[in-house]
XYZ file of C-alpha atoms in Angstrom:
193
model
C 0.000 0.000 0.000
C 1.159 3.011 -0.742
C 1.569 6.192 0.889
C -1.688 7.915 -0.188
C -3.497 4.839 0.446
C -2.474 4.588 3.596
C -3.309 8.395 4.666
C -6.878 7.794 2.437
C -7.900 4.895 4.619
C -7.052 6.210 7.642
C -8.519 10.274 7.754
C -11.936 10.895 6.635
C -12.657 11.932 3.179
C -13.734 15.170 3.928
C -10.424 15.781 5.975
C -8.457 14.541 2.449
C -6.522 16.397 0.071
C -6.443 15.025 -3.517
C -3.430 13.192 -4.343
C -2.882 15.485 -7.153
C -2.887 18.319 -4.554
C -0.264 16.750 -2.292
C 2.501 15.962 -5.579
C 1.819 19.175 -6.597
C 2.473 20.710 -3.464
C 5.195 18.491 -2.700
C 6.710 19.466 -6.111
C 5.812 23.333 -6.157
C 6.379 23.988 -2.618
C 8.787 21.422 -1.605
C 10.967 24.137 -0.008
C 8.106 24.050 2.760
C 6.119 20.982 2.134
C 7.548 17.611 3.100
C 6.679 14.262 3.579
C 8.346 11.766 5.853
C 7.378 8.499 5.406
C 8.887 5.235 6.734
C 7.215 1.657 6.670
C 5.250 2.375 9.604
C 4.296 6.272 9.555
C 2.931 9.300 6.974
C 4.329 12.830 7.776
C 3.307 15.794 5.546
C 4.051 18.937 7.466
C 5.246 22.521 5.932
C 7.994 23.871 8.010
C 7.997 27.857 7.746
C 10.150 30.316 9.164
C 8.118 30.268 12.764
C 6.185 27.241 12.371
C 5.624 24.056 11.485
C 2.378 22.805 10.655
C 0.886 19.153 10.373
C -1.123 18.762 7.685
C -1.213 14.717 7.826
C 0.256 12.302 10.549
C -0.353 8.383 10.262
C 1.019 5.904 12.165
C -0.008 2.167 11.375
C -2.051 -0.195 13.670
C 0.725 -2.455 14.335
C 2.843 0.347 15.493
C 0.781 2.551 17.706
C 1.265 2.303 21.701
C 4.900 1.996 20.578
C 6.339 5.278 20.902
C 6.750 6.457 16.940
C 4.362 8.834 17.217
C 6.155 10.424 20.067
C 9.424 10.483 18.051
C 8.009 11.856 15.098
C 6.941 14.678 17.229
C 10.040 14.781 19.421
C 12.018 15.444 15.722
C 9.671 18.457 14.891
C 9.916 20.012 18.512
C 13.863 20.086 18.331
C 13.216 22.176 15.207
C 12.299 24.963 18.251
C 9.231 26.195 16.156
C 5.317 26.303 17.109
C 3.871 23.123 16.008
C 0.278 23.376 14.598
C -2.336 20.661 13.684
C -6.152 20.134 13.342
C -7.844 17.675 14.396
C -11.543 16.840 14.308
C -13.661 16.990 17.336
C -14.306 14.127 19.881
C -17.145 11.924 17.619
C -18.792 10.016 20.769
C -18.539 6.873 18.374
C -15.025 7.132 17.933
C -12.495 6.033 20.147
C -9.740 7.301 17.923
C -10.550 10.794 18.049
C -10.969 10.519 22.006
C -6.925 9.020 21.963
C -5.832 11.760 19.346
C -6.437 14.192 21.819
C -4.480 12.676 24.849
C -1.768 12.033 22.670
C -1.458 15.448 21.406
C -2.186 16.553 25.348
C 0.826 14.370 26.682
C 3.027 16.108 23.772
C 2.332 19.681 25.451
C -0.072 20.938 22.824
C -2.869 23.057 24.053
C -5.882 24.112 22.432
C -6.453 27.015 20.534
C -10.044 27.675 22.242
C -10.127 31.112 20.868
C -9.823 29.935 16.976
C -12.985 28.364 15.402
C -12.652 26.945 11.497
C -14.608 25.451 10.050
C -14.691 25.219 6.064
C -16.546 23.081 3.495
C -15.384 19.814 2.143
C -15.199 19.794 -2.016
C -15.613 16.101 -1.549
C -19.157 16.022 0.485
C -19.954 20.132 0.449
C -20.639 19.377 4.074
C -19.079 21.615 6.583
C -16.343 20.387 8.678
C -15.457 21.639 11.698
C -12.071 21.215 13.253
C -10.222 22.065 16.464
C -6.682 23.966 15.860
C -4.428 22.465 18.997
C -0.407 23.725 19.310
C 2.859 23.311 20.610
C 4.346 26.687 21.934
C 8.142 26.343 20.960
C 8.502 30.028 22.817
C 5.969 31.032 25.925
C 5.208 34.091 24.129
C 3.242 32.433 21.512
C -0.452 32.806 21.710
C -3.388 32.327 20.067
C -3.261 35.402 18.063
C -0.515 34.472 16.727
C -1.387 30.446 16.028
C -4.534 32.367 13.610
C -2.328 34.593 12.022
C -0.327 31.271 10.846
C -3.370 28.802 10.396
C -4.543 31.754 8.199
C -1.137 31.840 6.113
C -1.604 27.571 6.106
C -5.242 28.004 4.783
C -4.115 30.570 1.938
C -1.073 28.877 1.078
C -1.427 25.191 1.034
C -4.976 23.861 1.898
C -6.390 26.367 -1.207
C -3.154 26.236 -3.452
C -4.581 25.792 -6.971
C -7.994 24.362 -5.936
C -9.739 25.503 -8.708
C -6.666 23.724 -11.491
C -7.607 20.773 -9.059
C -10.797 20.421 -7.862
C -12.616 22.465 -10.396
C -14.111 24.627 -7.614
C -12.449 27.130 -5.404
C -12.969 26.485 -1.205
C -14.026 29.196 0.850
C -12.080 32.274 1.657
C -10.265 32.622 4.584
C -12.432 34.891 6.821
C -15.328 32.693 5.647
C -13.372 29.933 7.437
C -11.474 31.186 10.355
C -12.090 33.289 12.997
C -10.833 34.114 16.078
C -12.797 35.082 19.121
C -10.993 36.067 22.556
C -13.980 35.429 24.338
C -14.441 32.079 23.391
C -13.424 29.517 26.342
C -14.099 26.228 25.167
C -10.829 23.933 25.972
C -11.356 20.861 24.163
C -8.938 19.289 26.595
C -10.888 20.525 30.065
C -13.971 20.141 28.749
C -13.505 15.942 27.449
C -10.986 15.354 30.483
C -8.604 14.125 28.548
């Protein structure tokens, strides 16, 4: 199996970028873009000046409980640069969603309570709404700045040639993101994970 097919059968199609819009990216952008992939584990992440962002992290069955997961994340923290993700919201029915999250919370991310995006799949024109969590690499990061850079992800790689690819353009940005200081939801309190 390879690579895409691995990623495909693992996040939800609505959550997927073509395959055409990963090789393109990973051919136009592959100053940023890049995939790490070994037997066990998928890592597309774009590493910018200030932060790195995970756009797709798969780890197989057989290898989970094991501690890659942890490494692959150890390798982007000693970069020294926020780490963003998304990652959908705790599905009741889902037990994988529910372990996402404590992973993530036992790697130091926290939860960007403040952000809320949500945009439209062009797979299932449903919306889909997502929870932004990240890794601080400096105490002086905070939310404001974590939607300033899911902003310059959203612009830059989730939209990048979408109409050349899908035949239909996704929303626009401010249609998609927004940030709200007032906003106190913690994904983490509120689930006790």
């Amino acid at each position: 199996m390879n690579w895409y097919e691995k990623l495909n059968q693992y996040f939800p199609i609505e959550e997927m970028k073509s395959k055409e819009h990963i090789d393109v990216l990973l051919k136009d952008k592959k100053e940023i873009y890049i995939k790490d992939e070994g037997p066990d584990h998928v890592l597309l992440y774009v590493e910018g000046e200030e932060f790195i962002f995970i756009d797709y992290l798969f780890v197989s069955k057989n290898s989970r409980g094991q501690g890659l997961g942890r490494k692959l994340i150890q390798k982007l923290q000693a970069k020294e640069k926020t780490i963003l993700l998304e990652v959908e919201p705790i599905q009741e029915n889902d037990d994988d969603s529910f372990k996402r999250l404590r992973f993530y919370k036992r790697e130091g991310f926290e939860h960007a309570s403040s952000i809320t995006y949500s945009r439209k799949s062009l797979a299932t024109m449903e919306n889909t709404p997502m929870e932004i969590l990240y890794w601080p690499s400096d105490p002086s990061v905070g939310e404001e700045d974590v939607f300033d850079f899911m902003k310059e992800i959203y612009s830059e790689i989730h939209t990048y040639k979408d109409d050349d690819l899908y035949g239909k353009s996704y929303q626009n940005v401010e249609d998609v993101l927004s940030l709200n200081a007032k906003q106190e939801t913690n994904i983490f309190k509120e689930m006790e994970v």
